[in-house]
Amino acid sequence: MKIVVLDAGAANPGDLSWSLFEKMGEITPYPYTAPEQVIERAQDAEICLTNKTIFTREIIEQLPNLKYIGVLATGYNVVDLAAAKEHGIVVTNVPEYATFATAQMTIALLLEMTNHVGIHNSSVQAGDWVKSEQFCYWKMPLTELWNKKIAIVGLGKIGCKVADICSSLGMEVIGVGRDPSKSYPGFKYEILPFDLAVKNADYLSLHCPLNDSSKDLINKDSIALFKDGIRVINTARGPIVNEKDMAEALKSGKVKGYAADVITVEPMPENCPLLGAPNCYLTPHTAWAPLETRERLLDVAYKNIRAFVSGEPINVVN
């Protein structure tokens, strides 16, 4: 069985092994595959693994040997699921592998906006503390999280984990739900509609999936509902936030800070509106990247293939 990994350099830039997958067949890991190279590289493969390399209907129709697409991520919008199903191709994902890592990144971004560790480290390394007359100093205002309100959009496992951590920091947690009477397993805090939740929230953290209802959820109209000076964190998907509107809100001061591990187009284009915006903290989609998290990802991806080969596929999304 021929297995091709089209963007192996993302999940495994060289610090992990593909040896498990070798038990299932001949594996060819390509560090990166450009769109025009997909058909050539996947032509003879029965199994393809992808992280962000896109499988359109046009591409799928030109791969007659393909039987299985394994997405090395939780989100699977890179594959035309309808086309895959029509051609008898099983598509799987890796759910929930990065729950703890994403919650950790969310809190890291939250604390960076309040404690400014990076700025102060750079200042100390530049010699500012050596020159200081006082035993301490700060380059930007510092903020205590105790008694601040945080609204959480997306009440799945990541949202619940973030809620619990924020609560342990003394924050008042508010969940955002379309139906506040609905039960959200694992979420034990007050739930309000979006407009009421953001009206008094000091912080807003996004953990919802990207779909038609969440795309551009944060735009100039919804931002107008925010409490003045709110800080927003996005570790979900870039297109949930209208970046032009967010940049304007940062410039006006309506939004006091925006911290995100994701943007609308990745890698970031040169004309991204967030580049250079004030009080904007960006990381290059690294929430999922700890070694332990990627080990878990590849382990589940291997088990997905093994289950498929045995005739009892798991984590099927189409």
C-alpha positions as semicolon CSV with decimal commas, in nm:
position;residue;x (nm);y (nm);z (nm)
1;M;0,000;0,000;0,000
2;K;0,139;0,338;-0,101
3;I;0,104;0,622;0,151
4;V;0,188;0,982;0,061
5;V;0,215;1,266;0,313
6;L;0,176;1,591;0,122
7;D;0,283;1,844;0,388
8;A;0,479;1,632;0,632
9;G;0,697;1,922;0,742
10;A;0,412;2,077;0,939
11;A;0,334;1,791;1,179
12;N;0,680;1,642;1,162
13;P;0,962;1,878;1,065
14;G;1,213;1,609;1,161
15;D;1,173;1,566;1,536
16;L;0,932;1,272;1,509
17;S;0,931;0,940;1,325
18;W;0,712;0,792;1,052
19;S;0,814;0,438;1,153
20;L;0,463;0,344;1,272
21;F;0,323;0,422;0,928
22;E;0,584;0,205;0,762
23;K;0,401;-0,094;0,912
24;M;0,106;-0,010;0,687
25;G;0,296;0,027;0,360
26;E;0,545;0,234;0,162
27;I;0,536;0,591;0,290
28;T;0,665;0,900;0,109
29;P;0,664;1,216;0,322
30;Y;0,697;1,542;0,129
31;P;0,786;1,841;0,351
32;Y;0,558;2,068;0,143
33;T;0,347;2,027;-0,168
34;A;0,241;2,319;-0,385
35;P;-0,114;2,304;-0,529
36;E;0,015;2,225;-0,878
37;Q;0,214;1,928;-0,743
38;V;-0,069;1,744;-0,564
39;I;-0,192;1,532;-0,855
40;E;0,157;1,425;-0,961
41;R;0,264;1,327;-0,609
42;A;-0,062;1,157;-0,513
43;Q;-0,122;0,989;-0,849
44;D;-0,040;0,633;-0,743
45;A;-0,125;0,662;-0,374
46;E;-0,406;0,470;-0,211
47;I;-0,367;0,672;0,109
48;C;-0,290;1,043;0,134
49;L;-0,225;1,238;0,450
50;T;-0,268;1,615;0,452
51;N;-0,270;1,896;0,699
52;K;-0,346;2,206;0,494
53;T;-0,288;2,081;0,139
54;I;-0,625;2,113;-0,035
55;F;-0,817;1,832;-0,207
56;T;-1,068;1,995;-0,442
57;R;-1,322;1,806;-0,650
58;E;-1,103;1,861;-0,956
59;I;-0,803;1,704;-0,781
60;I;-1,002;1,412;-0,637
61;E;-1,143;1,325;-0,979
62;Q;-0,790;1,286;-1,115
63;L;-0,677;1,039;-0,848
64;P;-0,845;0,708;-0,940
65;N;-0,630;0,499;-0,702
66;L;-0,706;0,708;-0,395
67;K;-0,909;0,527;-0,128
68;Y;-0,840;0,729;0,186
69;I;-0,756;1,086;0,288
70;G;-0,635;1,135;0,643
71;V;-0,646;1,493;0,764
72;L;-0,369;1,560;1,018
73;A;-0,586;1,808;1,204
74;T;-0,925;1,840;1,367
75;G;-1,064;2,073;1,101
76;Y;-1,125;1,909;0,762
77;N;-1,241;2,194;0,541
78;V;-0,938;2,133;0,316
79;V;-1,117;1,834;0,159
80;D;-1,424;1,843;-0,066
81;L;-1,615;1,587;0,139
82;A;-1,898;1,545;-0,109
83;A;-1,659;1,472;-0,395
84;A;-1,463;1,228;-0,181
85;K;-1,779;1,041;-0,085
86;E;-1,896;1,022;-0,445
87;H;-1,566;0,857;-0,537
88;G;-1,573;0,615;-0,245
89;I;-1,289;0,785;-0,060
90;V;-1,295;0,770;0,318
91;V;-1,192;1,095;0,491
92;T;-1,088;1,101;0,856
93;N;-0,965;1,365;1,099
94;V;-0,790;1,369;1,438
95;P;-1,036;1,506;1,695
96;E;-0,948;1,660;2,029
97;Y;-0,575;1,590;2,016
98;A;-0,484;1,953;2,093
99;T;-0,735;2,040;2,365
100;F;-0,477;2,100;2,638
101;A;-0,225;2,267;2,406
102;T;-0,483;2,509;2,264
103;A;-0,610;2,599;2,610
104;Q;-0,248;2,657;2,715
105;M;-0,188;2,888;2,418
106;T;-0,508;3,078;2,495
107;I;-0,388;3,148;2,848
108;A;-0,040;3,239;2,719
109;L;-0,194;3,502;2,492
110;L;-0,419;3,624;2,772
111;L;-0,123;3,667;3,007
112;E;0,089;3,832;2,739
113;M;-0,176;4,101;2,701
114;T;-0,190;4,157;3,077
115;N;0,170;4,102;3,191
116;H;0,368;4,184;2,873
117;V;0,640;3,929;2,946
118;G;0,794;3,955;2,598
119;I;0,827;4,334;2,608
120;H;0,979;4,333;2,955
121;N;1,222;4,054;2,872
122;S;1,341;4,248;2,566
123;S;1,380;4,558;2,782
124;V;1,585;4,375;3,046
125;Q;1,801;4,207;2,781
126;A;1,863;4,552;2,627
127;G;2,006;4,672;2,959
128;D;1,718;4,886;3,084
129;W;1,711;4,719;3,426
130;V;2,083;4,773;3,465
131;K;2,024;5,146;3,413
132;S;1,714;5,169;3,631
133;E;1,725;5,384;3,947
134;Q;1,435;5,187;4,099
135;F;1,441;4,816;4,183
136;C;1,154;4,766;3,935
137;Y;0,989;4,936;3,640
138;W;0,730;4,854;3,374
139;K;0,713;4,952;3,010
140;M;0,336;4,910;2,973
141;P;0,041;4,909;3,215
142;L;-0,006;4,573;3,387
143;T;-0,348;4,426;3,453
144;E;-0,475;4,192;3,723
145;L;-0,722;3,929;3,603
146;W;-0,896;3,874;3,935
147;N;-1,261;3,981;3,921
148;K;-1,248;4,053;3,546
149;K;-1,518;3,908;3,321
150;I;-1,434;3,680;3,030
151;A;-1,690;3,570;2,771
152;I;-1,619;3,242;2,596
153;V;-1,759;3,163;2,251
154;G;-1,752;2,790;2,178
155;L;-1,832;2,569;2,474
156;G;-1,669;2,246;2,362
157;K;-1,378;2,080;2,538
158;I;-1,130;2,361;2,468
159;G;-1,374;2,631;2,573
160;C;-1,454;2,440;2,892
161;K;-1,085;2,393;2,974
162;V;-1,015;2,765;2,922
163;A;-1,316;2,853;3,135
164;D;-1,189;2,643;3,425
165;I;-0,839;2,792;3,408
166;C;-0,977;3,147;3,395
167;S;-1,203;3,073;3,689
168;S;-0,903;2,950;3,888
169;L;-0,739;3,287;3,816
170;G;-1,033;3,458;3,984
171;M;-1,210;3,563;3,666
172;E;-1,588;3,567;3,625
173;V;-1,666;3,333;3,336
174;I;-1,960;3,380;3,101
175;G;-2,046;3,134;2,826
176;V;-2,192;3,250;2,497
177;G;-2,474;3,034;2,367
178;R;-2,753;3,080;2,117
179;D;-2,980;2,893;2,354
180;P;-2,882;2,966;2,717
181;S;-3,120;2,691;2,833
182;K;-2,927;2,426;2,639
183;S;-2,700;2,194;2,832
184;Y;-2,328;2,216;2,753
185;P;-2,149;1,918;2,912
186;G;-1,847;2,028;3,113
187;F;-1,941;2,397;3,118
188;K;-2,056;2,498;3,464
189;Y;-2,084;2,875;3,435
190;E;-2,352;3,126;3,340
191;I;-2,452;3,128;2,973
192;L;-2,584;3,437;2,797
193;P;-2,665;3,536;2,438
194;F;-2,376;3,697;2,251
195;D;-2,495;4,058;2,275
196;L;-2,549;4,040;2,651
197;A;-2,225;3,853;2,717
198;V;-1,998;4,099;2,534
199;K;-2,172;4,406;2,673
200;N;-1,998;4,375;3,009
201;A;-1,705;4,144;2,929
202;D;-1,348;4,262;2,982
203;Y;-1,218;3,974;2,769
204;L;-1,358;3,762;2,488
205;S;-1,209;3,424;2,392
206;L;-1,305;3,246;2,069
207;H;-1,320;2,865;2,052
208;C;-1,601;2,797;1,806
209;P;-1,562;2,608;1,475
210;L;-1,555;2,800;1,149
211;N;-1,882;2,772;0,960
212;D;-2,132;2,994;0,781
213;S;-2,271;3,132;1,108
214;S;-1,934;3,203;1,272
215;K;-1,750;3,352;0,972
216;D;-1,698;3,725;1,038
217;L;-1,872;3,687;1,374
218;I;-1,646;3,962;1,503
219;N;-1,702;4,257;1,271
220;K;-1,770;4,627;1,301
221;D;-2,131;4,567;1,399
222;S;-2,060;4,313;1,672
223;I;-1,760;4,515;1,790
224;A;-1,996;4,808;1,844
225;L;-2,171;4,595;2,108
226;F;-1,849;4,537;2,301
227;K;-1,763;4,703;2,627
228;D;-1,509;4,976;2,558
229;G;-1,155;4,849;2,613
230;I;-1,232;4,479;2,572
231;R;-0,947;4,242;2,486
232;V;-1,010;3,960;2,237
233;I;-0,832;3,624;2,201
234;N;-0,866;3,400;1,896
235;T;-0,722;3,048;1,898
236;A;-1,006;2,910;1,685
237;R;-0,996;3,011;1,318
238;G;-0,885;3,337;1,157
239;P;-1,196;3,409;0,946
240;I;-1,413;3,426;1,259
241;V;-1,270;3,778;1,295
242;N;-1,295;4,042;1,025
243;E;-0,934;4,158;1,038
244;K;-0,992;4,496;0,876
245;D;-1,263;4,580;1,129
246;M;-1,049;4,453;1,415
247;A;-0,754;4,665;1,306
248;E;-0,977;4,972;1,299
249;A;-1,112;4,889;1,646
250;L;-0,757;4,859;1,779
251;K;-0,660;5,193;1,628
252;S;-0,964;5,366;1,776
253;G;-0,913;5,204;2,117
254;K;-1,256;5,042;2,118
255;V;-1,070;4,712;2,148
256;K;-0,775;4,740;2,385
257;G;-0,598;4,428;2,265
258;Y;-0,626;4,146;2,012
259;A;-0,422;3,829;2,051
260;A;-0,446;3,554;1,792
261;D;-0,272;3,234;1,692
262;V;-0,468;3,223;1,367
263;I;-0,542;3,460;1,080
264;T;-0,765;3,448;0,773
265;V;-0,491;3,361;0,523
266;E;-0,199;3,145;0,637
267;P;0,089;3,201;0,580
268;M;0,023;3,568;0,648
269;P;0,012;3,795;0,340
270;E;0,210;4,118;0,339
271;N;-0,108;4,327;0,332
272;C;-0,270;4,167;0,637
273;P;-0,453;4,453;0,818
274;L;-0,331;4,327;1,156
275;L;0,037;4,380;1,078
276;G;0,145;4,689;1,267
277;A;-0,192;4,737;1,438
278;P;-0,154;4,871;1,794
279;N;-0,185;4,628;2,086
280;C;-0,200;4,330;1,851
281;Y;-0,025;4,007;1,952
282;L;0,015;3,740;1,685
283;T;0,173;3,394;1,685
284;P;0,211;3,177;1,369
285;H;-0,053;2,908;1,438
286;T;0,157;2,724;1,696
287;A;-0,104;2,619;1,954
288;W;-0,099;2,264;1,817
289;A;0,280;2,247;1,782
290;P;0,420;2,119;2,115
291;L;0,613;1,795;2,062
292;E;0,381;1,595;2,286
293;T;0,075;1,726;2,098
294;R;0,215;1,632;1,758
295;E;0,313;1,288;1,889
296;R;-0,049;1,238;1,988
297;L;-0,163;1,362;1,647
298;L;0,050;1,113;1,456
299;D;-0,046;0,829;1,688
300;V;-0,416;0,886;1,623
301;A;-0,351;0,932;1,249
302;Y;-0,179;0,592;1,243
303;K;-0,467;0,430;1,432
304;N;-0,709;0,585;1,183
305;I;-0,524;0,420;0,894
306;R;-0,500;0,088;1,076
307;A;-0,875;0,092;1,141
308;F;-0,944;0,179;0,777
309;V;-0,727;-0,106;0,649
310;S;-0,900;-0,348;0,887
311;G;-1,236;-0,249;0,739
312;E;-1,367;-0,066;1,044
313;P;-1,273;0,301;0,989
314;I;-1,290;0,547;1,278
315;N;-1,306;0,927;1,299
316;V;-1,472;0,937;0,957
317;V;-1,601;1,284;0,864
318;N;-1,775;1,206;0,532
